Each structure stands twice: as C-alpha cells, then as structure tokens.
Short mmCIF file of C-alpha atoms and ligand atoms in Angstrom, two decimals:
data_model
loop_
_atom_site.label_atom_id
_atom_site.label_comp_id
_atom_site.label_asym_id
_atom_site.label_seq_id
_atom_site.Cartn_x
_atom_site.Cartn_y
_atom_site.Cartn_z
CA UNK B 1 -12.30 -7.47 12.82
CA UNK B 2 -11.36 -9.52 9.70
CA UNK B 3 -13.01 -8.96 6.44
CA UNK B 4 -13.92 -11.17 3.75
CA UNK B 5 -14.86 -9.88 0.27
CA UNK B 6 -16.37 -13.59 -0.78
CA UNK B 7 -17.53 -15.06 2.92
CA UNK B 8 -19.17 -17.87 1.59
CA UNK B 9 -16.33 -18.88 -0.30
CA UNK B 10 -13.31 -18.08 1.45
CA UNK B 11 -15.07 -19.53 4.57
CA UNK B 12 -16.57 -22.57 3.48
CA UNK B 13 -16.54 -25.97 4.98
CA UNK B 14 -14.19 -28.55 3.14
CA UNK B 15 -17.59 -30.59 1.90
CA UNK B 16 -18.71 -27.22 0.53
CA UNK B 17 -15.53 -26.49 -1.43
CA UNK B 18 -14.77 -29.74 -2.70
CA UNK B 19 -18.24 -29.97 -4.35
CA UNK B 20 -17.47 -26.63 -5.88
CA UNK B 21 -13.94 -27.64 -7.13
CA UNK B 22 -15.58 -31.54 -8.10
CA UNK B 23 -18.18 -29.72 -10.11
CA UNK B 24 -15.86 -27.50 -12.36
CA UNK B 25 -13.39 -29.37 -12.58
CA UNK B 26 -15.68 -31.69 -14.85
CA UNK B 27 -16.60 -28.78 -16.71
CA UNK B 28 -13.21 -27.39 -17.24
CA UNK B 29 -11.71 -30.89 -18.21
CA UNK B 30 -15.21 -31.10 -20.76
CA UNK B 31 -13.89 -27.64 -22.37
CA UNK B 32 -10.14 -28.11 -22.39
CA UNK B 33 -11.46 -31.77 -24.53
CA UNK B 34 -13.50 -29.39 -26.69
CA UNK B 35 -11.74 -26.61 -27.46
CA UNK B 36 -7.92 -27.07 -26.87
CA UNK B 37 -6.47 -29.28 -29.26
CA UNK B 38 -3.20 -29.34 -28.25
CA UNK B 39 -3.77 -30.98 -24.79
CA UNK B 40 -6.47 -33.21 -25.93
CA UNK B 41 -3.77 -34.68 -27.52
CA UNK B 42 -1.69 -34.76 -24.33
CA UNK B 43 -5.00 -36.86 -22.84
CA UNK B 44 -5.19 -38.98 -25.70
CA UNK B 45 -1.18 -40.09 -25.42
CA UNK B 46 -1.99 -40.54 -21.56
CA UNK B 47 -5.18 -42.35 -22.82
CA UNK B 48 -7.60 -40.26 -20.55
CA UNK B 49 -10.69 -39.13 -21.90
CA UNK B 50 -12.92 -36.73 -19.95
CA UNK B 51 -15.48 -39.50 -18.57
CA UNK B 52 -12.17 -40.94 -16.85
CA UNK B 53 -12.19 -37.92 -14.50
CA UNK B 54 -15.15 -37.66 -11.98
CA UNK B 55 -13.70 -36.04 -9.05
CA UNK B 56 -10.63 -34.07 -7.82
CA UNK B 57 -9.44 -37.29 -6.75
CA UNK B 58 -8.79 -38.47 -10.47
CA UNK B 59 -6.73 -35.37 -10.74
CA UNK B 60 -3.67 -37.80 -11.15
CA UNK B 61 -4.45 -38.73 -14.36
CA UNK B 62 -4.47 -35.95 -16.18
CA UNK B 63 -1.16 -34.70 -17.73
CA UNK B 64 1.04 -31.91 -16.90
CA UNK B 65 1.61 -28.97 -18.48
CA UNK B 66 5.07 -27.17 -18.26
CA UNK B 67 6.29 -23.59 -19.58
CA UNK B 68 7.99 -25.69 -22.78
CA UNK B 69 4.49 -26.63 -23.52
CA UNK B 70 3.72 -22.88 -23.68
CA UNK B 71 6.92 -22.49 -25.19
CA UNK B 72 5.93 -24.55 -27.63
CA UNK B 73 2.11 -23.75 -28.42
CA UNK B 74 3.19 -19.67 -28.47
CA UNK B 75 1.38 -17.95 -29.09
CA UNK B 76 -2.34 -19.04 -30.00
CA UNK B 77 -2.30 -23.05 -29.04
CA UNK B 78 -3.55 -23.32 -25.95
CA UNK B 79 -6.37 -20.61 -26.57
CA UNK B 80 -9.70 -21.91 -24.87
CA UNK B 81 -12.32 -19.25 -26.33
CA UNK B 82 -12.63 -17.73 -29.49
CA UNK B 83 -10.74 -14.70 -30.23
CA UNK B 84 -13.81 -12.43 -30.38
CA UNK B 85 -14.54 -13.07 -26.92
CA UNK B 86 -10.64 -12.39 -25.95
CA UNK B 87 -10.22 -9.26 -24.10
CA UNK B 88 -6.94 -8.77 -22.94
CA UNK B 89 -3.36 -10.62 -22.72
CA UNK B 90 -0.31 -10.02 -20.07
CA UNK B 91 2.63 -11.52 -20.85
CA UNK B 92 6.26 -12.55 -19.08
CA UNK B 93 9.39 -11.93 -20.23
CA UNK B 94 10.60 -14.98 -21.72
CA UNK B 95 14.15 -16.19 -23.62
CA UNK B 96 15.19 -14.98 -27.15
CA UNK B 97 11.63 -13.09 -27.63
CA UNK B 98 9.72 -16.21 -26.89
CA UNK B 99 7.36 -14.94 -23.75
CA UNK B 100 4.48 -16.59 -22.86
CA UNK B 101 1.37 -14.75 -23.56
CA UNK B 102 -1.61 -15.01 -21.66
CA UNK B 103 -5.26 -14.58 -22.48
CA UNK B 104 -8.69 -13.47 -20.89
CA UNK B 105 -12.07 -13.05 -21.79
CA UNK B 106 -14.35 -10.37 -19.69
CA UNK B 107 -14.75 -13.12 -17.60
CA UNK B 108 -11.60 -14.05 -17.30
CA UNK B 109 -10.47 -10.50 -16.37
CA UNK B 110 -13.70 -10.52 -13.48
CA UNK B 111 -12.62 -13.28 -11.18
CA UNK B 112 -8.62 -12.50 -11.03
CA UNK B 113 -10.14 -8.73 -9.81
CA UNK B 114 -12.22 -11.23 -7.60
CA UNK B 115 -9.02 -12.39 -6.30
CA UNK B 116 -7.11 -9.30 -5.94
CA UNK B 117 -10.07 -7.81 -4.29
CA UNK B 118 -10.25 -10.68 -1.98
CA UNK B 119 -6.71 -10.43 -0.95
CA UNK B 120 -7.16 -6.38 -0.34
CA UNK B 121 -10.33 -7.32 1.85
CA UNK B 122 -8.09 -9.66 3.52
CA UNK B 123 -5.33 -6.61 4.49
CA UNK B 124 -8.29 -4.46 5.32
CA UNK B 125 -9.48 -2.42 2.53
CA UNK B 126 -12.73 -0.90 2.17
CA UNK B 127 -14.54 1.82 0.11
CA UNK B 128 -12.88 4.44 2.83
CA UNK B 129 -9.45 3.39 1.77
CA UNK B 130 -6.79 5.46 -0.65
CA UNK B 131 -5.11 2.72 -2.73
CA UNK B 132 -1.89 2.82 -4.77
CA UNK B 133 -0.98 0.87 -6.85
CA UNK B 134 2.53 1.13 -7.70
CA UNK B 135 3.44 -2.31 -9.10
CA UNK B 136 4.06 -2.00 -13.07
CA UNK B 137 1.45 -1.34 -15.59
CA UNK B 138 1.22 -2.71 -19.09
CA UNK B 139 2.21 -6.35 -20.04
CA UNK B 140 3.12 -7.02 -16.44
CA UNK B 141 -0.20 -8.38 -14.42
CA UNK B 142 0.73 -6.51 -11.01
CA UNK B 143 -0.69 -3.24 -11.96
CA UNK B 144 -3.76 -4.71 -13.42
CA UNK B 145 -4.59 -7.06 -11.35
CA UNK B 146 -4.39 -4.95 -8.24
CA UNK B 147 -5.77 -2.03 -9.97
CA UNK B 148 -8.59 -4.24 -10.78
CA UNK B 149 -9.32 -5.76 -7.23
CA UNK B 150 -8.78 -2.23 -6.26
CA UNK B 151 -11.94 -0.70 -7.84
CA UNK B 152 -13.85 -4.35 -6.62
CA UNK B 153 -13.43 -3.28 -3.22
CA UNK B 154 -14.36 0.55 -3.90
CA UNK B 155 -10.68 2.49 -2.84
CA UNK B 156 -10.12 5.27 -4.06
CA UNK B 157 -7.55 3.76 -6.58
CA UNK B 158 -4.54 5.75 -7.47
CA UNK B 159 -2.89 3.68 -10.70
CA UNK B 160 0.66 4.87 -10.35
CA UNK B 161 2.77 2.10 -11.78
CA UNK B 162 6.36 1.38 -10.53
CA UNK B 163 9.19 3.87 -10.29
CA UNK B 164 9.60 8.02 -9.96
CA UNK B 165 10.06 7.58 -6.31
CA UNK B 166 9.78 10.89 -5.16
CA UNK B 167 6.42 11.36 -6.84
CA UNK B 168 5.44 8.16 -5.26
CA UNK B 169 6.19 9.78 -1.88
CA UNK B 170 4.29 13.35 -3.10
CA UNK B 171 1.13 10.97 -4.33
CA UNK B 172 1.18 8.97 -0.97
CA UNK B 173 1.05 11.85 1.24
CA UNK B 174 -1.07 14.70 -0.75
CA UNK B 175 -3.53 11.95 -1.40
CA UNK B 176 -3.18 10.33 1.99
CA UNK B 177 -3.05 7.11 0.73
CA UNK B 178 -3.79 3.99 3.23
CA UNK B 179 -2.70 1.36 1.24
CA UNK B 180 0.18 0.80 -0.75
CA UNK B 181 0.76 -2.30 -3.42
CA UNK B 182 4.51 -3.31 -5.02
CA UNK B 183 7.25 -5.45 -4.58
CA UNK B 184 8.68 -6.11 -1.25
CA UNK B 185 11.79 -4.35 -2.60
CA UNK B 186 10.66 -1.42 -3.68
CA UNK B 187 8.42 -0.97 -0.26
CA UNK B 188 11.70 -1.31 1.43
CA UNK B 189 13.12 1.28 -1.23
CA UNK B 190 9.82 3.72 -0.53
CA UNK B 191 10.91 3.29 3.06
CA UNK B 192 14.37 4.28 3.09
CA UNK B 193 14.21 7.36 0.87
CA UNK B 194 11.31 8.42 3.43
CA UNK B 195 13.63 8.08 5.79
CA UNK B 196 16.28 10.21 4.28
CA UNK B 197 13.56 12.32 3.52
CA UNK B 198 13.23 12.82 7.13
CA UNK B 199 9.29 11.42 7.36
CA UNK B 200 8.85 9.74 10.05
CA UNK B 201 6.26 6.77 9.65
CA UNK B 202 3.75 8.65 11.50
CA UNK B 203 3.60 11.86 9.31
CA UNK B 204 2.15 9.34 6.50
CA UNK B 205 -0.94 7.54 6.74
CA UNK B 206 -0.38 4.29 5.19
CA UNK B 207 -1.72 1.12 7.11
CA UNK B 208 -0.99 -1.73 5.04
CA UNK B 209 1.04 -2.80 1.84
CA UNK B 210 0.21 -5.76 -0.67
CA UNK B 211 3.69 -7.09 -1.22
CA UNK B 212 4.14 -10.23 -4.19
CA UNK B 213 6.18 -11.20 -7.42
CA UNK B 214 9.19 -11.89 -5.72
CA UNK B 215 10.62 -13.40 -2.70
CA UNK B 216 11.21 -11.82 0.38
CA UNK B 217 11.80 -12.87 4.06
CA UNK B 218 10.38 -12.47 7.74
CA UNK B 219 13.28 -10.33 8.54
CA UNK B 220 12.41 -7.96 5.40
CA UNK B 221 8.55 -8.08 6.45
CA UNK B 222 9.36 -6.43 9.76
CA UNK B 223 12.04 -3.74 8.60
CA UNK B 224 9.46 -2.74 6.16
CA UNK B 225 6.29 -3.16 8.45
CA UNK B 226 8.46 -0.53 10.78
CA UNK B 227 10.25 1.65 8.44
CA UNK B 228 6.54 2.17 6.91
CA UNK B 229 4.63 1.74 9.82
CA UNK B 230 2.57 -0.67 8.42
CA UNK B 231 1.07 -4.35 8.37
CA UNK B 232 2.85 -5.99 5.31
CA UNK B 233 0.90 -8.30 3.73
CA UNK B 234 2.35 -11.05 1.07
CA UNK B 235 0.53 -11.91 -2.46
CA UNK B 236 1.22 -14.48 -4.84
CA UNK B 237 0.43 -15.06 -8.44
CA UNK B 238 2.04 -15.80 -11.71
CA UNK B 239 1.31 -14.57 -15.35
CA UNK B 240 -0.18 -18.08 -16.55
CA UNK B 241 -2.60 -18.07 -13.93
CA UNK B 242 -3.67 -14.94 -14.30
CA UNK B 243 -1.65 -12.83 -12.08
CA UNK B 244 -1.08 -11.63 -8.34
CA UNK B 245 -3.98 -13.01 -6.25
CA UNK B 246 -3.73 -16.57 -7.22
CA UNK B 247 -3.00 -16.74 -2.85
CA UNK B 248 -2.90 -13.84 -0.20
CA UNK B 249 -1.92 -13.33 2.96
CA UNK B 250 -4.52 -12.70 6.26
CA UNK B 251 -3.75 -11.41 9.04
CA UNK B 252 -2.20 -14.26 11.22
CA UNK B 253 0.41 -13.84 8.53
CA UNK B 254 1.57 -17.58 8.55
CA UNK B 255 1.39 -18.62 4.64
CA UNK B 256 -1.08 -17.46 1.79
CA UNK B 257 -4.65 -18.85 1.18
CA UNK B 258 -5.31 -20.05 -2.31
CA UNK B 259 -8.42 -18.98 -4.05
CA UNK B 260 -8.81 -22.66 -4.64
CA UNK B 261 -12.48 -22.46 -5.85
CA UNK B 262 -10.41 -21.70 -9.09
CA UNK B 263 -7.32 -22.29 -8.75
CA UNK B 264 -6.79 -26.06 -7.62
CA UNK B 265 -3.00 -27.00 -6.18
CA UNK B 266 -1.20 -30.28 -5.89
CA UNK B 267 2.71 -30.40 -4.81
CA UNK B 268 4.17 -32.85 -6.87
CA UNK B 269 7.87 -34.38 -6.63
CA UNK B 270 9.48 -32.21 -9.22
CA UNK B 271 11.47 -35.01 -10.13
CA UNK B 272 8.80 -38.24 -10.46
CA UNK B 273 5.57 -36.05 -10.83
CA UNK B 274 4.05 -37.97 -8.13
CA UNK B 275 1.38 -36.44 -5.96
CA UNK B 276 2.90 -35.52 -2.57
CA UNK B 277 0.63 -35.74 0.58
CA UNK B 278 0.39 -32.01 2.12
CA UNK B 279 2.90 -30.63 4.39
CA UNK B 280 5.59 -32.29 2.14
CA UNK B 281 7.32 -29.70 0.46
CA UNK B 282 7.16 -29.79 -3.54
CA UNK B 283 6.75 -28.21 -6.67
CA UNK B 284 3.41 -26.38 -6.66
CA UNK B 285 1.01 -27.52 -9.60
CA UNK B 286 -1.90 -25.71 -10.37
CA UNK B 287 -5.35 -26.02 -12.23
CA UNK B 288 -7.41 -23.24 -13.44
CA UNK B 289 -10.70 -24.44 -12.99
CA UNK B 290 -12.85 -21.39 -14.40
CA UNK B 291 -10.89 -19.37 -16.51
CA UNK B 292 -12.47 -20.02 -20.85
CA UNK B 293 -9.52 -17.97 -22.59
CA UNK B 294 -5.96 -19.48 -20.98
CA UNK B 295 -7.44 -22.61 -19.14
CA UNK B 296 -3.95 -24.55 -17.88
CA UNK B 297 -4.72 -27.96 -16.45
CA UNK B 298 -2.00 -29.09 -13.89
CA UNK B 299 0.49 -26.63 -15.01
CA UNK B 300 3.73 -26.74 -12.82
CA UNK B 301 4.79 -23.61 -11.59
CA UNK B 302 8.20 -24.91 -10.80
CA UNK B 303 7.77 -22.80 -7.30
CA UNK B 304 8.70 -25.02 -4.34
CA UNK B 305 6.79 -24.81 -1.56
CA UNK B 306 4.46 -26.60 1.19
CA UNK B 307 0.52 -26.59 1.32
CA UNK B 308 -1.18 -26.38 4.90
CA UNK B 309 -4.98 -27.22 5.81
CA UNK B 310 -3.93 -26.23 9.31
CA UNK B 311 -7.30 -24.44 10.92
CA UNK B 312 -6.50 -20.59 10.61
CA UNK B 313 -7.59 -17.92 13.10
CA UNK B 314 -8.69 -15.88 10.39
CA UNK B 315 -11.20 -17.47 9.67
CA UNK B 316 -10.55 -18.63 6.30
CA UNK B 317 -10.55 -22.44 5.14
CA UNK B 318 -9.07 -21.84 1.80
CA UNK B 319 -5.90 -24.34 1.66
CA UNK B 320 -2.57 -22.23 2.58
CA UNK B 321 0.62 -22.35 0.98
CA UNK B 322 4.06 -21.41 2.62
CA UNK B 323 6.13 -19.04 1.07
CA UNK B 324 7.74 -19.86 -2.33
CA UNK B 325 11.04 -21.61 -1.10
CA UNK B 326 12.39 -21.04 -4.17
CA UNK B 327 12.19 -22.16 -8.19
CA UNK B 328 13.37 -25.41 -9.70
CA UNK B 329 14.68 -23.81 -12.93
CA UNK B 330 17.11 -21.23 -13.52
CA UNK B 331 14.73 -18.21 -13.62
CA UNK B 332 15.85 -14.86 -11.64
CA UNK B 333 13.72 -12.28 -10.38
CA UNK B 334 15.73 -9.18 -9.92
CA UNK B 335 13.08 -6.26 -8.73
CA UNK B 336 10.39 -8.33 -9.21
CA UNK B 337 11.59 -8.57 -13.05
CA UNK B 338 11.85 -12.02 -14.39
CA UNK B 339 15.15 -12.84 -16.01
CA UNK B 340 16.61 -15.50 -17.25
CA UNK B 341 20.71 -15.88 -18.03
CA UNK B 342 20.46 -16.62 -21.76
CA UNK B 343 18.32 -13.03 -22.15
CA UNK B 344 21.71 -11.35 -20.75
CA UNK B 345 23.78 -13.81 -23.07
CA UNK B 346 22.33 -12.91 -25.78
CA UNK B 347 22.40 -9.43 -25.57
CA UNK B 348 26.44 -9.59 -24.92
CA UNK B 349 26.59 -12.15 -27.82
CA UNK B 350 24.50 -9.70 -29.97
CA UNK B 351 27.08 -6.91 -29.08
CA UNK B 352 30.36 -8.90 -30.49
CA UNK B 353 31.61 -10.76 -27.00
CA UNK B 354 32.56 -14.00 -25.88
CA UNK B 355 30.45 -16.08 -23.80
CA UNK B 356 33.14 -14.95 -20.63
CA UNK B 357 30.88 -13.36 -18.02
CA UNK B 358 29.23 -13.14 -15.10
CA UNK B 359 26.05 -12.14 -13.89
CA UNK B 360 26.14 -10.83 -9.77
CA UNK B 361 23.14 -10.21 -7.82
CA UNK B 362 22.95 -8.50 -4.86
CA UNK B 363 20.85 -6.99 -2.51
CA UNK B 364 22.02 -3.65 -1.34
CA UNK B 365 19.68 -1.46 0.83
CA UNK B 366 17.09 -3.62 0.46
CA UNK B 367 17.06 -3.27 -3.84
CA UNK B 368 17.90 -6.37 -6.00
CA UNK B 369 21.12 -4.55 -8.44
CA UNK B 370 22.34 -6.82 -11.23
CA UNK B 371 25.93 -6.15 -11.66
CA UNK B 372 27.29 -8.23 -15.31
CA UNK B 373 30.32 -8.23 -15.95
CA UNK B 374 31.99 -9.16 -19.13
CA UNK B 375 35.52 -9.60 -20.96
CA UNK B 376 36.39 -8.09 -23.66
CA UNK B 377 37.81 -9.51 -26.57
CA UNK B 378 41.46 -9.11 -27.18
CA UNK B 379 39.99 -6.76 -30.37
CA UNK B 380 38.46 -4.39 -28.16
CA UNK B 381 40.56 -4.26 -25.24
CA UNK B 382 42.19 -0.91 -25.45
CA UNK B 383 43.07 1.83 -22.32
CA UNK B 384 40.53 4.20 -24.11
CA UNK B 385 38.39 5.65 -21.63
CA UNK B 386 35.65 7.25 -24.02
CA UNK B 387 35.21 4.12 -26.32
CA UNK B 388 35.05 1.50 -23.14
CA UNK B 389 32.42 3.90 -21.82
CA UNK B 390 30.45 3.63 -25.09
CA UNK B 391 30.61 0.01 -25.04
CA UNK B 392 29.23 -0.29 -21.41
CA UNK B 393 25.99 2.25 -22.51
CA UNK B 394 25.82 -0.13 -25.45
CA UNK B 395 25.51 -2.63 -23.20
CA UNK B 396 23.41 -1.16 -20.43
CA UNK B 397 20.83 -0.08 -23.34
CA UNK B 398 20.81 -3.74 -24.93
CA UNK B 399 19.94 -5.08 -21.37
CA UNK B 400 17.30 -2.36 -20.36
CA UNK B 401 15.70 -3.36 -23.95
CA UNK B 402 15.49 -7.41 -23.55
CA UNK B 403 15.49 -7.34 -19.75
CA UNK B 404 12.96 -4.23 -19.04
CA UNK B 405 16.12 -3.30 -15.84
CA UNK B 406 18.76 -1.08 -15.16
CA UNK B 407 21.93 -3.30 -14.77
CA UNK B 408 25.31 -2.49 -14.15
CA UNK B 409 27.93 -3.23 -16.85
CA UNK B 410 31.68 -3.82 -15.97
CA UNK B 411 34.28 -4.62 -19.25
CA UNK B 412 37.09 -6.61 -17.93
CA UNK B 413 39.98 -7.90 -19.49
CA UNK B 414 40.35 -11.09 -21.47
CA UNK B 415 41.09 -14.25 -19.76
CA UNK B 416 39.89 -12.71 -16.40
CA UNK B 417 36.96 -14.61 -15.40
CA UNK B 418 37.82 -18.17 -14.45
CA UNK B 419 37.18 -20.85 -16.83
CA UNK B 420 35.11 -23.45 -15.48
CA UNK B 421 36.08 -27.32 -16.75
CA UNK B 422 32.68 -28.47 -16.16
CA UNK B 423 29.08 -26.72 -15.81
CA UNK B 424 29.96 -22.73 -16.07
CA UNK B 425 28.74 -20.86 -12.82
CA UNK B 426 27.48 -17.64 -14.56
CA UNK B 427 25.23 -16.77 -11.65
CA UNK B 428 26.39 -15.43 -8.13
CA UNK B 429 23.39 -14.22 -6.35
CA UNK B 430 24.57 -13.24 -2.91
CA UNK B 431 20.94 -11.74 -1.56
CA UNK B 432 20.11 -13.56 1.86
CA UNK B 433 16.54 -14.35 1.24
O1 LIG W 501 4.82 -11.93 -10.41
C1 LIG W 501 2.42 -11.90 -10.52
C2 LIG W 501 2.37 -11.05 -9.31
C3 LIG W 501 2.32 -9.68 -9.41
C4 LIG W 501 2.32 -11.64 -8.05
C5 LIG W 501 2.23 -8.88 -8.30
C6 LIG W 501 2.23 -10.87 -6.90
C7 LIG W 501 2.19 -9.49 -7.03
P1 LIG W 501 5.07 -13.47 -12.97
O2 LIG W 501 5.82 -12.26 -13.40
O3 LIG W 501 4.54 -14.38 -14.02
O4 LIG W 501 3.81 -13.05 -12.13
O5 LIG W 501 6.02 -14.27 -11.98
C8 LIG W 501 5.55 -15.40 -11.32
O6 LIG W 501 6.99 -14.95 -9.44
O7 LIG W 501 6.07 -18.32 -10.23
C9 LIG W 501 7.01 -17.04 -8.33
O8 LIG W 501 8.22 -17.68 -8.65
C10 LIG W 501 7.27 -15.54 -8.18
N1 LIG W 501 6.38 -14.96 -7.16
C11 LIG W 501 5.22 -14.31 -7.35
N2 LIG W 501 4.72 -13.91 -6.15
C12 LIG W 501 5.57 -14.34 -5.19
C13 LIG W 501 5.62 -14.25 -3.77
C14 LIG W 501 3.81 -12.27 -10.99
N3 LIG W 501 4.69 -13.63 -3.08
C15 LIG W 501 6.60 -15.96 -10.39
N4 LIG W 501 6.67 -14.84 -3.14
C16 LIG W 501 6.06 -17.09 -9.54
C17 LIG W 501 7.64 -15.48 -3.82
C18 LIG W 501 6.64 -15.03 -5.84
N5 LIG W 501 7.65 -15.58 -5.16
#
C-alpha cells in the first residue's frame, strides 16, 4: 500500500497545485522585492517589478540566479530574514574557500524535514521503522535533512553519519535497522564488505535505502537492491535549496517527484535561457517559493535533466524529474563530495608544483577513488624513497583538508604528463554512470 506523509499535497489535482504555487509565488516575489536587495536590483535591470508577475506563467520574466551570483553576494547578500530569526546554515564546498552558505529560519528548517519525511513515507517508513542515517553530518545537508524527516515520520532514528564501516554493519544489525540512508556508493560499499563479511542479505533486516547526492545508474540500483536485499530508492536535493528532498523517488521507481508546492522547476536551454516545454531535456531551474532565510528565485542548478507530468501509479501528481543526466559545469562529485579541479590545483600549487597533473576518477568496487597525479619539479625529483613519501602525505593531507576526501597521490617525473596545445584535459573520469 503506498504512503503519503502530505496526501493532500502530494496528491493534488493540477488546479489545486497551481493555485498553491500562483499564490506564493506572489508572496515570495513581494519578499525577495522587500528584503533582498541584491536581486531587486537584478528586477530593476530586467525592468520587472513585482505587480508584473501574477501567475506562474509570468515566471519568464524574472531573472536568473546562478552560483556566481552566490559567489558573488557570499556570504550575507542574498539573506531574506533577519539574522535573529536565522537558525542554522549548511554549506558546499566551494573554490579557493569561497563556499556557498546557506541559511534557514525554524521555518525554514520545518518544511525541508517536510520533504525528507515525505520522501521516507514514500519508501515506506513509519513510526515502526529503525532508521539510519549514515549520510554526513555537519555542514553537509544529508545528515540533517534526513535526520530531520526521520524524526517527522517517528523512526527510531539512529544519526550515524558517514564512514567506520564496520560499526555501520554492528549498528545495522544490533539495532535491526529497516532503513538505511547514504550515497549510492557507499550502499554498494555497505554491501560488499557484508558480503565478505559473510552476511547474507537475509540475516539483516533492512528493507529499503534512501540513496541521493550523487549519480548513480539502473544497473547500480539493482546490484545494490540485491546485494542488500532491499528496495533502493533515489533522492535529490542540493545545498541552495535546502538539501536532499527537494524530489524523491516512489515506488514505480521511474524519476523523482518534486515537492513543487515549494520548490517550482522550469528546464531552461542552458545556453539561451529560454523556457523549454517538458519532456525536453534541459538545465533544471528552480524557485523556492516558501523558504524567508535563503529564498533563490529561478536559480539554475546547472543539473541536466527532463521533467515528466506523465500520470504515476503511485499515486502522486507532483511533477517528476528524470535522473540528473549530468552537470553543465565542471563540478565533480567523488563519494558524494563535491569537488571542483581548481580546489586540487591549488592545493598542489600551494605545495611548490607546476600546474602538470592529472586528476583520475574511477569507480572501483562500486567506490568513486580519486587518483592525482602530479610531476615533480626538476628541484625535487630525486630517487629518495623517504622524502618522495613525505611529499605524497603532504599532499594527501593538503587534499583531505580543502577537499574533505581521501585521494591518492602519485609524484611522477617532470615532463611526463603530455602537454596539451590547446584546452588542458586535467580530468579523466572513467566511472560508467
Ligand atoms: O547533495 C544534497 C543531498 C544530500 C541530496 C543527500 C540527496 C541526498 P549538494 O552537496 O549541494 O547537495 O550537491 C547538489 O548533487 O546539484 C546534483 O548535481 C547532485 N545530486 C544530488 N542528488 C542527486 C541525485 C546534496 N539523486 C548536487 N542524482 C546537485 C544525481 C544528484 N545527482
């Protein structure tokens, strides 16, 4: 039987949603006017003024708003409430110590656990359930925010954070736990160590897993789904937006519903910003339309992907989205980390090398490893064992610092990566996904 945590919402007719979305929209646009200075000057240089928007359908002329923009108004300029009624921030790992930081009021902070709790509804979940959450806590918003929905839907909520695998498996079994949340990787990691482990998927009693932050395929839904003997269920989100739970997965499995009575999507043309009609693939573009503290009006994710309002056995009418296809910018996720090249440069820079590397990605048993490797200078090259193995810890630590990962380091010797005439090709990522 499938469960809703919000029927009214998630199953509402199109008439009913759209007056829901028409109605705070206005609002939202009204406070954004009010209170955000730095894109009320963004409407004013597009020459829209709030009374120019009176429905979803005037969407179109409001004006983006892109990660430089949050680059730019770091951290405090796009702040929506006053800092007294701030609760919180999460945050991403951005370039050269520039993240963007996100805000919430109580608020705020209610209706992403809303959303999380919606999407654990969606897998099953009810107060009889033994959750884990084993995505990261802290700055990252996949332990929170599944933590959060978590308690909403009244598990038994065990907030274990990423990593210490074995413990993981001791938790999971002494506890009995029924439902597990993390990246697809690491489920697939959980999996395999079971395995060598010798458990078998029936000696644990896990029934469904809340997999998001990175991509992962069909094939790696159904080696997990049978290595854990579980239903795997996907769940998208992004830091700006709150977190994971911005869409989730049902149980025809076919695509992600959005919580679209506050988070409104478009797919634009990333290249024109034109408004695609659905089932054209695009960048995905989204519009808070509730949340006071971070309220980002048609920010683009940069995610490509394809919405649906195909009739769903579920149940649900809340628009679908495919699977992220991929991202229009040069961002990596590695583990469900977010990385970009230039954090990696840096850190070799910082260290005394030449921009002469390359970053490899690979997926090996299921795990995202980042192998960099990097030339030495003809200063440093030398046969010494013991000082090349300093330099690689140096190296190693440096990354683990900026990129919050364990990556590989391998010194090579000068002149033997190939120099590229035109635009360098630092990046090989040879995972099949
Ligand atoms: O990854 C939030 C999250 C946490 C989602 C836990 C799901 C579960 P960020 O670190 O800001 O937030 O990264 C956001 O990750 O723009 C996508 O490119 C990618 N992403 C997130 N979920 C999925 C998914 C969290 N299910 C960026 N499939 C997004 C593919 C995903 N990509």
């Amino acid at each position: 039987m499938e469960r809703f945590f919000h029927p009214e919402i998630e199953c509402a007719s199109r008439e009913e949603m759209t007056a829901i979305q028409n109605e705070k929209l206005l609002s939202q646009v009204k406070h954004v006017w009010e209170n955000v200075p730095y894109y009320r000057k963004k409407m004013e240089e597009k020459g829209v003024t709030p009374d120019d928007i009176k429905s979803i359908d005037d969407m179109y002329k409001l004006p983006f708003l892109s990660k430089a923009d949050l680059r730019e108004a770091y951290p405090y300029g796009l702040l929506g409430a006053p800092l007294k009624d701030c609760v919180r921030i999460h945050s991403t790992s951005g370039t050269t110590g520039k993240r963007v930081v996100a805000f919430y009021t109580q608020d705020d902070i209610d209706l992403w656990e809303d959303c999380c709790a919606r999407a654990l509804t969606a897998a099953g979940a009810t107060e009889e359930d033994v959750c884990q959450v084993s995505y990261g806590f802290g700055l990252f918003t996949g332990g929170a925010g599944l933590n959060g929905g978590s308690h909403k839907v009244g598990c038994l909520t065990i907030p274990m954070s990423s990593g210490n695998t074995e413990r993981q498996i001791m938790f999971l079994r002494d506890l009995s736990a029924t439902i597990i949340c993390c990246t697809p990787s690491y489920a697939a990691y959980l999996g395999e160590s079971m395995k060598e482990m010798g458990l078998t998927p029936d000696q644990i009693p896990l029934k469904a897993g809340i997999f998001g932050a990175e991509a992962w395929s069909e094939e790696m839904r159904h080696s997990i789904e049978e290595t854990l003997g579980i239903k795997a269920y996907d769940i998208y989100g992004l830091t700006e937006l709150s977190g994971p739970g911005v869409s989730f997965e049902c149980s025809e499995q076919t695509g992600m519903h959005i919580n679209e009575d506050h988070f409104l999507a478009e797919i634009i043309d990333p290249d024109t910003g034109e408004v695609l009609p659905e089932g054209t693939e695009g960048e995905l573009v989204f519009t808070s339309l509730d949340k006071k503290a971070f309220p980002l009006l048609r920010y683009r994710t940069k995610d490509i992907c394809v919405l649906s309002r195909k009739k769903c056995s579920c149940g649900r009418t809340l628009i679908k989205m495919a699977k992220p296809r991929g991202r229009s910018d040069d961002m990596l996720i590695i583990r469900g980390v977010n990385v970009f090249p230039s954090q990696i440069e840096t850190v070799l820079l910082n260290n005394g090398y030449q921009a002469n590397y390359q970053i490899i990605i690979d997926r090996i048993n299921n795990t995202d490893t980042l192998d960099v490797q990097v030339e030495m200078t003809p200063e440093m090259f030398t046969d010494d064992i013991g000082e090349i193995t300093a330099r690689q810890k140096a190296l190693v630590d440096g990354l683990k610092s900026m990129l919050g990962l364990k990556a590989k380091v391998t010194l090579v010797a000068p002149k033997s990566i190939t120099r590229s005439e035109g635009k360098a090709v630092r990046v090989i990522d040879r995972r099949k996904i």
